[in-house]
Short mmCIF file of N, CA, C and O in Angstrom, two decimals:
data_model
loop_
_atom_site.label_atom_id
_atom_site.label_comp_id
_atom_site.label_asym_id
_atom_site.label_seq_id
_atom_site.Cartn_x
_atom_site.Cartn_y
_atom_site.Cartn_z
N MET A 1 -68.26 -44.27 -239.37
CA MET A 1 -69.33 -44.91 -240.12
C MET A 1 -70.17 -45.82 -239.23
O MET A 1 -71.38 -45.90 -239.39
N GLU A 2 -69.51 -46.48 -238.31
CA GLU A 2 -70.22 -47.38 -237.39
C GLU A 2 -71.28 -46.61 -236.60
O GLU A 2 -72.39 -47.09 -236.40
N SER A 3 -70.94 -45.41 -236.14
CA SER A 3 -71.87 -44.58 -235.36
C SER A 3 -73.06 -44.15 -236.22
O SER A 3 -74.20 -44.15 -235.76
N LEU A 4 -72.78 -43.79 -237.45
CA LEU A 4 -73.86 -43.39 -238.36
C LEU A 4 -74.81 -44.56 -238.61
O LEU A 4 -76.03 -44.39 -238.60
N ASN A 5 -74.25 -45.75 -238.78
CA ASN A 5 -75.09 -46.94 -238.98
C ASN A 5 -75.96 -47.20 -237.75
O ASN A 5 -77.15 -47.52 -237.89
N LEU A 6 -75.39 -47.05 -236.56
CA LEU A 6 -76.18 -47.25 -235.34
C LEU A 6 -77.29 -46.22 -235.25
O LEU A 6 -78.43 -46.56 -234.92
N LEU A 7 -76.98 -44.98 -235.56
CA LEU A 7 -78.02 -43.93 -235.53
C LEU A 7 -79.15 -44.26 -236.50
O LEU A 7 -80.33 -44.16 -236.14
N ILE A 8 -78.81 -44.68 -237.68
CA ILE A 8 -79.83 -45.03 -238.68
C ILE A 8 -80.70 -46.18 -238.18
O ILE A 8 -81.94 -46.11 -238.26
N VAL A 9 -80.09 -47.20 -237.62
CA VAL A 9 -80.86 -48.36 -237.13
C VAL A 9 -81.74 -47.95 -235.95
O VAL A 9 -82.90 -48.38 -235.85
N LEU A 10 -81.22 -47.12 -235.05
CA LEU A 10 -82.03 -46.66 -233.92
C LEU A 10 -83.23 -45.84 -234.38
O LEU A 10 -84.34 -45.99 -233.85
N VAL A 11 -83.02 -44.98 -235.37
CA VAL A 11 -84.13 -44.17 -235.89
C VAL A 11 -85.16 -45.05 -236.59
O VAL A 11 -86.37 -44.88 -236.40
N LEU A 12 -84.70 -46.00 -237.38
CA LEU A 12 -85.63 -46.92 -238.05
C LEU A 12 -86.43 -47.72 -237.02
O LEU A 12 -87.65 -47.89 -237.16
N ALA A 13 -85.75 -48.21 -235.98
CA ALA A 13 -86.45 -48.96 -234.92
C ALA A 13 -87.47 -48.07 -234.22
O ALA A 13 -88.56 -48.53 -233.87
N HIS A 14 -87.11 -46.80 -234.05
CA HIS A 14 -88.05 -45.87 -233.43
C HIS A 14 -89.35 -45.78 -234.23
O HIS A 14 -90.45 -45.85 -233.67
N PHE A 15 -89.22 -45.65 -235.53
CA PHE A 15 -90.42 -45.53 -236.36
C PHE A 15 -91.23 -46.82 -236.37
O PHE A 15 -92.47 -46.78 -236.40
N VAL A 16 -90.57 -47.96 -236.31
CA VAL A 16 -91.29 -49.24 -236.21
C VAL A 16 -92.06 -49.29 -234.89
O VAL A 16 -93.24 -49.64 -234.86
N CYS A 17 -91.39 -48.91 -233.79
CA CYS A 17 -92.06 -48.94 -232.48
C CYS A 17 -93.21 -47.93 -232.40
O CYS A 17 -94.24 -48.22 -231.81
N ASP A 18 -93.03 -46.76 -233.00
CA ASP A 18 -94.05 -45.71 -232.91
C ASP A 18 -95.22 -45.91 -233.87
O ASP A 18 -96.34 -45.56 -233.53
N PHE A 19 -94.96 -46.46 -235.04
CA PHE A 19 -96.02 -46.50 -236.05
C PHE A 19 -96.47 -47.90 -236.45
O PHE A 19 -97.53 -48.04 -237.04
N VAL A 20 -95.68 -48.91 -236.16
CA VAL A 20 -96.08 -50.28 -236.51
C VAL A 20 -96.54 -51.02 -235.27
O VAL A 20 -97.62 -51.64 -235.26
N LEU A 21 -95.76 -50.95 -234.20
CA LEU A 21 -96.06 -51.73 -233.00
C LEU A 21 -97.04 -51.05 -232.05
O LEU A 21 -97.62 -51.71 -231.19
N GLN A 22 -97.24 -49.75 -232.19
CA GLN A 22 -98.18 -49.04 -231.33
C GLN A 22 -99.58 -49.13 -231.93
O GLN A 22 -99.82 -48.68 -233.04
N SER A 23 -100.49 -49.71 -231.16
CA SER A 23 -101.86 -49.83 -231.65
C SER A 23 -102.57 -48.48 -231.56
O SER A 23 -102.14 -47.58 -230.84
N ASP A 24 -103.67 -48.37 -232.28
CA ASP A 24 -104.48 -47.15 -232.21
C ASP A 24 -104.98 -46.92 -230.78
O ASP A 24 -104.98 -45.79 -230.30
N ARG A 25 -105.37 -47.99 -230.12
CA ARG A 25 -105.86 -47.88 -228.74
C ARG A 25 -104.76 -47.34 -227.83
O ARG A 25 -104.99 -46.46 -227.01
N MET A 26 -103.55 -47.88 -227.99
CA MET A 26 -102.43 -47.43 -227.17
C MET A 26 -102.14 -45.96 -227.43
O MET A 26 -101.90 -45.19 -226.49
N ALA A 27 -102.16 -45.55 -228.69
CA ALA A 27 -101.86 -44.16 -229.05
C ALA A 27 -102.84 -43.20 -228.39
O ALA A 27 -102.46 -42.11 -227.98
N VAL A 28 -104.10 -43.61 -228.28
CA VAL A 28 -105.12 -42.74 -227.67
C VAL A 28 -105.08 -42.84 -226.15
O VAL A 28 -105.06 -41.83 -225.46
N GLU A 29 -105.05 -44.05 -225.63
CA GLU A 29 -105.22 -44.24 -224.19
C GLU A 29 -103.98 -43.93 -223.36
O GLU A 29 -104.06 -43.87 -222.14
N LYS A 30 -102.83 -43.71 -223.99
CA LYS A 30 -101.64 -43.31 -223.23
C LYS A 30 -101.69 -41.83 -222.85
O LYS A 30 -100.84 -41.33 -222.13
N ILE A 31 -102.72 -41.14 -223.31
CA ILE A 31 -102.90 -39.72 -223.03
C ILE A 31 -103.78 -39.58 -221.78
O ILE A 31 -104.88 -40.13 -221.74
N PRO A 32 -103.29 -38.86 -220.77
CA PRO A 32 -104.10 -38.68 -219.56
C PRO A 32 -105.48 -38.11 -219.90
O PRO A 32 -105.62 -37.17 -220.67
N GLY A 33 -106.51 -38.74 -219.34
CA GLY A 33 -107.88 -38.31 -219.58
C GLY A 33 -108.55 -39.00 -220.76
O GLY A 33 -109.75 -38.93 -220.91
N ARG A 34 -107.77 -39.67 -221.59
CA ARG A 34 -108.34 -40.37 -222.75
C ARG A 34 -108.39 -41.88 -222.53
O ARG A 34 -108.78 -42.63 -223.41
N ASP A 35 -107.93 -42.30 -221.35
CA ASP A 35 -107.87 -43.73 -221.03
C ASP A 35 -109.25 -44.27 -220.69
O ASP A 35 -110.04 -43.61 -220.07
N ARG A 36 -109.53 -45.46 -221.18
CA ARG A 36 -110.82 -46.10 -220.95
C ARG A 36 -110.66 -47.52 -220.40
O ARG A 36 -111.38 -47.91 -219.51
N THR A 37 -109.75 -48.29 -220.95
CA THR A 37 -109.65 -49.71 -220.55
C THR A 37 -108.61 -49.94 -219.47
O THR A 37 -108.79 -50.83 -218.64
N LEU A 38 -107.53 -49.18 -219.48
CA LEU A 38 -106.49 -49.22 -218.45
C LEU A 38 -106.10 -47.78 -218.13
O LEU A 38 -106.30 -46.89 -218.96
N HIS A 39 -105.52 -47.57 -216.97
CA HIS A 39 -105.03 -46.24 -216.63
C HIS A 39 -103.98 -45.83 -217.67
O HIS A 39 -103.17 -46.65 -218.10
N TRP A 40 -104.01 -44.56 -218.07
CA TRP A 40 -103.11 -44.06 -219.11
C TRP A 40 -101.65 -44.38 -218.85
O TRP A 40 -100.90 -44.62 -219.78
N SER A 41 -101.24 -44.39 -217.58
CA SER A 41 -99.82 -44.62 -217.27
C SER A 41 -99.36 -46.02 -217.68
O SER A 41 -98.19 -46.20 -218.05
N TRP A 42 -100.26 -47.01 -217.65
CA TRP A 42 -99.90 -48.35 -218.10
C TRP A 42 -99.67 -48.37 -219.60
O TRP A 42 -98.74 -49.02 -220.10
N TRP A 43 -100.52 -47.69 -220.34
CA TRP A 43 -100.35 -47.62 -221.79
C TRP A 43 -99.05 -46.91 -222.14
O TRP A 43 -98.29 -47.36 -223.00
N LEU A 44 -98.80 -45.79 -221.47
CA LEU A 44 -97.59 -45.01 -221.74
C LEU A 44 -96.34 -45.81 -221.37
O LEU A 44 -95.37 -45.85 -222.15
N ALA A 45 -96.36 -46.46 -220.23
CA ALA A 45 -95.20 -47.24 -219.79
C ALA A 45 -94.91 -48.40 -220.75
O ALA A 45 -93.75 -48.66 -221.09
N SER A 46 -95.95 -49.08 -221.18
CA SER A 46 -95.72 -50.22 -222.07
C SER A 46 -95.22 -49.76 -223.44
O SER A 46 -94.34 -50.39 -224.04
N HIS A 47 -95.74 -48.64 -223.93
CA HIS A 47 -95.26 -48.11 -225.20
C HIS A 47 -93.80 -47.66 -225.08
O HIS A 47 -92.97 -47.99 -225.93
N ALA A 48 -93.48 -46.94 -224.03
CA ALA A 48 -92.11 -46.47 -223.83
C ALA A 48 -91.16 -47.65 -223.64
O ALA A 48 -90.01 -47.62 -224.12
N ALA A 49 -91.62 -48.69 -222.96
CA ALA A 49 -90.77 -49.87 -222.75
C ALA A 49 -90.46 -50.59 -224.06
O ALA A 49 -89.39 -51.18 -224.21
N THR A 50 -91.38 -50.55 -225.00
CA THR A 50 -91.11 -51.12 -226.33
C THR A 50 -89.92 -50.41 -226.96
O THR A 50 -89.01 -51.05 -227.51
N HIS A 51 -89.89 -49.10 -226.84
CA HIS A 51 -88.77 -48.32 -227.36
C HIS A 51 -87.49 -48.65 -226.60
O HIS A 51 -86.42 -48.77 -227.19
N GLY A 52 -87.59 -48.75 -225.29
CA GLY A 52 -86.43 -49.08 -224.48
C GLY A 52 -85.85 -50.43 -224.83
O GLY A 52 -84.62 -50.59 -224.90
N LEU A 53 -86.73 -51.40 -225.06
CA LEU A 53 -86.25 -52.73 -225.44
C LEU A 53 -85.52 -52.68 -226.78
O LEU A 53 -84.46 -53.28 -226.93
N ALA A 54 -86.05 -51.94 -227.72
CA ALA A 54 -85.40 -51.82 -229.03
C ALA A 54 -84.00 -51.23 -228.89
O ALA A 54 -83.04 -51.73 -229.46
N VAL A 55 -83.87 -50.17 -228.10
CA VAL A 55 -82.57 -49.53 -227.90
C VAL A 55 -81.61 -50.49 -227.18
O VAL A 55 -80.45 -50.62 -227.56
N ALA A 56 -82.10 -51.17 -226.16
CA ALA A 56 -81.26 -52.11 -225.43
C ALA A 56 -80.77 -53.24 -226.34
O ALA A 56 -79.59 -53.62 -226.30
N LEU A 57 -81.65 -53.77 -227.15
CA LEU A 57 -81.27 -54.86 -228.05
C LEU A 57 -80.28 -54.40 -229.12
O LEU A 57 -79.34 -55.12 -229.45
N LEU A 58 -80.51 -53.22 -229.66
CA LEU A 58 -79.65 -52.74 -230.75
C LEU A 58 -78.28 -52.28 -230.27
O LEU A 58 -77.30 -52.37 -231.01
N THR A 59 -78.22 -51.76 -229.05
CA THR A 59 -76.93 -51.28 -228.53
C THR A 59 -76.23 -52.31 -227.66
O THR A 59 -75.03 -52.21 -227.42
N GLY A 60 -77.00 -53.26 -227.15
CA GLY A 60 -76.43 -54.23 -226.21
C GLY A 60 -76.24 -53.66 -224.82
O GLY A 60 -75.53 -54.24 -223.99
N ILE A 61 -76.88 -52.52 -224.53
CA ILE A 61 -76.71 -51.84 -223.25
C ILE A 61 -78.08 -51.64 -222.59
O ILE A 61 -78.80 -50.70 -222.92
N PRO A 62 -78.45 -52.53 -221.66
CA PRO A 62 -79.76 -52.41 -221.01
C PRO A 62 -79.98 -51.07 -220.30
O PRO A 62 -81.10 -50.56 -220.31
N LEU A 63 -78.94 -50.49 -219.71
CA LEU A 63 -79.10 -49.20 -219.05
C LEU A 63 -79.52 -48.12 -220.04
O LEU A 63 -80.35 -47.26 -219.73
N LEU A 64 -78.98 -48.17 -221.24
CA LEU A 64 -79.38 -47.22 -222.28
C LEU A 64 -80.85 -47.45 -222.66
O LEU A 64 -81.58 -46.50 -222.92
N GLY A 65 -81.27 -48.71 -222.68
CA GLY A 65 -82.68 -49.01 -222.92
C GLY A 65 -83.57 -48.44 -221.84
O GLY A 65 -84.66 -47.92 -222.12
N ALA A 66 -83.11 -48.50 -220.59
CA ALA A 66 -83.89 -47.93 -219.49
C ALA A 66 -83.98 -46.40 -219.64
O ALA A 66 -85.04 -45.81 -219.40
N LEU A 67 -82.88 -45.77 -220.02
CA LEU A 67 -82.90 -44.32 -220.26
C LEU A 67 -83.84 -43.96 -221.40
O LEU A 67 -84.57 -42.97 -221.33
N GLU A 68 -83.83 -44.77 -222.45
CA GLU A 68 -84.75 -44.54 -223.58
C GLU A 68 -86.20 -44.66 -223.12
O GLU A 68 -87.04 -43.85 -223.49
N THR A 69 -86.48 -45.67 -222.30
CA THR A 69 -87.84 -45.85 -221.78
C THR A 69 -88.29 -44.60 -221.03
O THR A 69 -89.38 -44.07 -221.27
N LEU A 70 -87.43 -44.11 -220.15
CA LEU A 70 -87.76 -42.93 -219.37
C LEU A 70 -87.94 -41.70 -220.26
O LEU A 70 -88.94 -40.98 -220.14
N MET A 71 -87.00 -41.46 -221.16
CA MET A 71 -87.08 -40.28 -222.02
C MET A 71 -88.28 -40.35 -222.97
O MET A 71 -88.94 -39.34 -223.21
N HIS A 72 -88.55 -41.54 -223.50
CA HIS A 72 -89.69 -41.66 -224.41
C HIS A 72 -91.00 -41.37 -223.67
O HIS A 72 -91.87 -40.66 -224.19
N ALA A 73 -91.11 -41.89 -222.45
CA ALA A 73 -92.31 -41.64 -221.66
C ALA A 73 -92.46 -40.14 -221.36
O ALA A 73 -93.56 -39.59 -221.47
N ILE A 74 -91.37 -39.51 -220.98
CA ILE A 74 -91.42 -38.07 -220.68
C ILE A 74 -91.83 -37.27 -221.91
O ILE A 74 -92.71 -36.41 -221.84
N LEU A 75 -91.20 -37.56 -223.04
CA LEU A 75 -91.53 -36.82 -224.26
C LEU A 75 -92.97 -37.04 -224.70
O LEU A 75 -93.65 -36.09 -225.12
N ASP A 76 -93.46 -38.28 -224.60
CA ASP A 76 -94.86 -38.54 -224.99
C ASP A 76 -95.83 -37.86 -224.03
O ASP A 76 -96.88 -37.37 -224.44
N TRP A 77 -95.49 -37.83 -222.74
CA TRP A 77 -96.34 -37.14 -221.78
C TRP A 77 -96.36 -35.65 -222.08
O TRP A 77 -97.42 -35.00 -222.07
N LEU A 78 -95.17 -35.08 -222.36
CA LEU A 78 -95.08 -33.65 -222.71
C LEU A 78 -95.87 -33.35 -223.99
O LEU A 78 -96.52 -32.31 -224.08
N LYS A 79 -95.80 -34.26 -224.95
CA LYS A 79 -96.55 -34.07 -226.19
C LYS A 79 -98.05 -33.98 -225.90
O LYS A 79 -98.74 -33.10 -226.42
N ALA A 80 -98.54 -34.87 -225.04
CA ALA A 80 -99.96 -34.85 -224.69
C ALA A 80 -100.31 -33.59 -223.90
O ALA A 80 -101.34 -32.96 -224.13
N ARG A 81 -99.44 -33.22 -222.98
CA ARG A 81 -99.70 -32.08 -222.09
C ARG A 81 -99.68 -30.75 -222.84
O ARG A 81 -100.53 -29.89 -222.63
N TYR A 82 -98.69 -30.59 -223.72
CA TYR A 82 -98.51 -29.30 -224.39
C TYR A 82 -98.87 -29.33 -225.87
O TYR A 82 -98.66 -28.36 -226.58
N ARG A 83 -99.42 -30.45 -226.30
CA ARG A 83 -99.92 -30.61 -227.68
C ARG A 83 -98.87 -30.27 -228.74
O ARG A 83 -99.11 -29.47 -229.64
N PHE A 84 -97.70 -30.93 -228.60
CA PHE A 84 -96.67 -30.78 -229.61
C PHE A 84 -97.19 -31.29 -230.95
O PHE A 84 -98.01 -32.20 -230.99
N THR A 85 -96.68 -30.75 -232.01
CA THR A 85 -96.99 -31.30 -233.33
C THR A 85 -96.26 -32.63 -233.48
O THR A 85 -95.28 -32.91 -232.77
N LEU A 86 -96.71 -33.43 -234.41
CA LEU A 86 -96.06 -34.71 -234.66
C LEU A 86 -94.60 -34.49 -235.09
O LEU A 86 -93.70 -35.22 -234.64
N ALA A 87 -94.36 -33.48 -235.91
CA ALA A 87 -92.99 -33.21 -236.37
C ALA A 87 -92.08 -32.85 -235.20
O ALA A 87 -90.93 -33.32 -235.13
N TRP A 88 -92.56 -32.02 -234.30
CA TRP A 88 -91.77 -31.62 -233.14
C TRP A 88 -91.51 -32.83 -232.25
O TRP A 88 -90.39 -33.05 -231.79
N ASP A 89 -92.53 -33.62 -232.00
CA ASP A 89 -92.42 -34.83 -231.18
C ASP A 89 -91.39 -35.79 -231.77
O ASP A 89 -90.49 -36.25 -231.07
N GLN A 90 -91.50 -36.07 -233.05
CA GLN A 90 -90.58 -37.02 -233.68
C GLN A 90 -89.15 -36.47 -233.71
O GLN A 90 -88.19 -37.21 -233.54
N SER A 91 -89.02 -35.17 -233.89
CA SER A 91 -87.68 -34.55 -233.88
C SER A 91 -87.01 -34.72 -232.51
O SER A 91 -85.81 -35.03 -232.44
N LEU A 92 -87.77 -34.56 -231.44
CA LEU A 92 -87.21 -34.74 -230.10
C LEU A 92 -86.81 -36.19 -229.86
O LEU A 92 -85.77 -36.47 -229.24
N HIS A 93 -87.61 -37.13 -230.36
CA HIS A 93 -87.26 -38.54 -230.21
C HIS A 93 -85.99 -38.88 -230.99
O HIS A 93 -85.13 -39.61 -230.49
N VAL A 94 -85.87 -38.36 -232.19
CA VAL A 94 -84.67 -38.61 -232.99
C VAL A 94 -83.46 -37.96 -232.32
O VAL A 94 -82.36 -38.54 -232.32
N LEU A 95 -83.64 -36.79 -231.73
CA LEU A 95 -82.56 -36.15 -231.00
C LEU A 95 -82.06 -37.04 -229.86
O LEU A 95 -80.84 -37.12 -229.62
N CYS A 96 -82.97 -37.73 -229.19
CA CYS A 96 -82.56 -38.67 -228.15
C CYS A 96 -81.66 -39.76 -228.73
O CYS A 96 -80.65 -40.14 -228.12
N LYS A 97 -82.02 -40.26 -229.89
CA LYS A 97 -81.18 -41.31 -230.52
C LYS A 97 -79.79 -40.77 -230.82
O LYS A 97 -78.79 -41.46 -230.63
N LEU A 98 -79.72 -39.53 -231.28
CA LEU A 98 -78.43 -38.90 -231.55
C LEU A 98 -77.62 -38.78 -230.25
O LEU A 98 -76.41 -39.06 -230.24
N ILE A 99 -78.28 -38.42 -229.18
CA ILE A 99 -77.60 -38.31 -227.88
C ILE A 99 -77.06 -39.68 -227.46
O ILE A 99 -75.93 -39.79 -226.97
N TRP A 100 -77.85 -40.73 -227.63
CA TRP A 100 -77.38 -42.08 -227.25
C TRP A 100 -76.11 -42.43 -228.04
O TRP A 100 -75.17 -42.95 -227.47
N VAL A 101 -76.12 -42.16 -229.33
CA VAL A 101 -74.95 -42.49 -230.16
C VAL A 101 -73.74 -41.66 -229.70
O VAL A 101 -72.63 -42.18 -229.59
N LEU A 102 -73.95 -40.39 -229.44
CA LEU A 102 -72.84 -39.53 -228.98
C LEU A 102 -72.29 -40.02 -227.64
O LEU A 102 -71.08 -40.00 -227.41
N LEU A 103 -73.17 -40.46 -226.76
CA LEU A 103 -72.73 -41.04 -225.49
C LEU A 103 -71.89 -42.29 -225.72
O LEU A 103 -70.87 -42.50 -225.04
N LEU A 104 -72.31 -43.12 -226.65
CA LEU A 104 -71.57 -44.36 -226.92
C LEU A 104 -70.20 -44.08 -227.52
O LEU A 104 -69.25 -44.83 -227.26
N ILE A 105 -70.09 -43.03 -228.29
CA ILE A 105 -68.79 -42.67 -228.87
C ILE A 105 -67.81 -42.31 -227.76
O ILE A 105 -66.62 -42.64 -227.83
N ARG A 106 -68.31 -41.67 -226.72
CA ARG A 106 -67.45 -41.21 -225.63
C ARG A 106 -67.12 -42.31 -224.62
O ARG A 106 -66.21 -42.14 -223.82
N ILE A 107 -67.87 -43.39 -224.63
CA ILE A 107 -67.63 -44.47 -223.65
C ILE A 107 -66.43 -45.30 -224.07
O ILE A 107 -66.18 -45.59 -225.16
#
């Protein structure tokens, strides 16, 4: 039950980071070629780091937060590059949360 609760909290935090804390400008400018005020990589890194911080705080494991930052950035870049649907993108992000929980069970 503890693992299920962690998964639920990680998924909820993901949606807060993706839909509440991400500004419209960030959502657009993190896409290569759509950046106007800062280079797209800064927008993408800061958005991914928000996710990483949430994972680190909720799990108490900064290394897991760093992995989340990296994976979130990769998935968002892939979404922009290959034009994933929102459903596909969100499913991949939730899958990452499931992987983090499964890793924690084994530690």
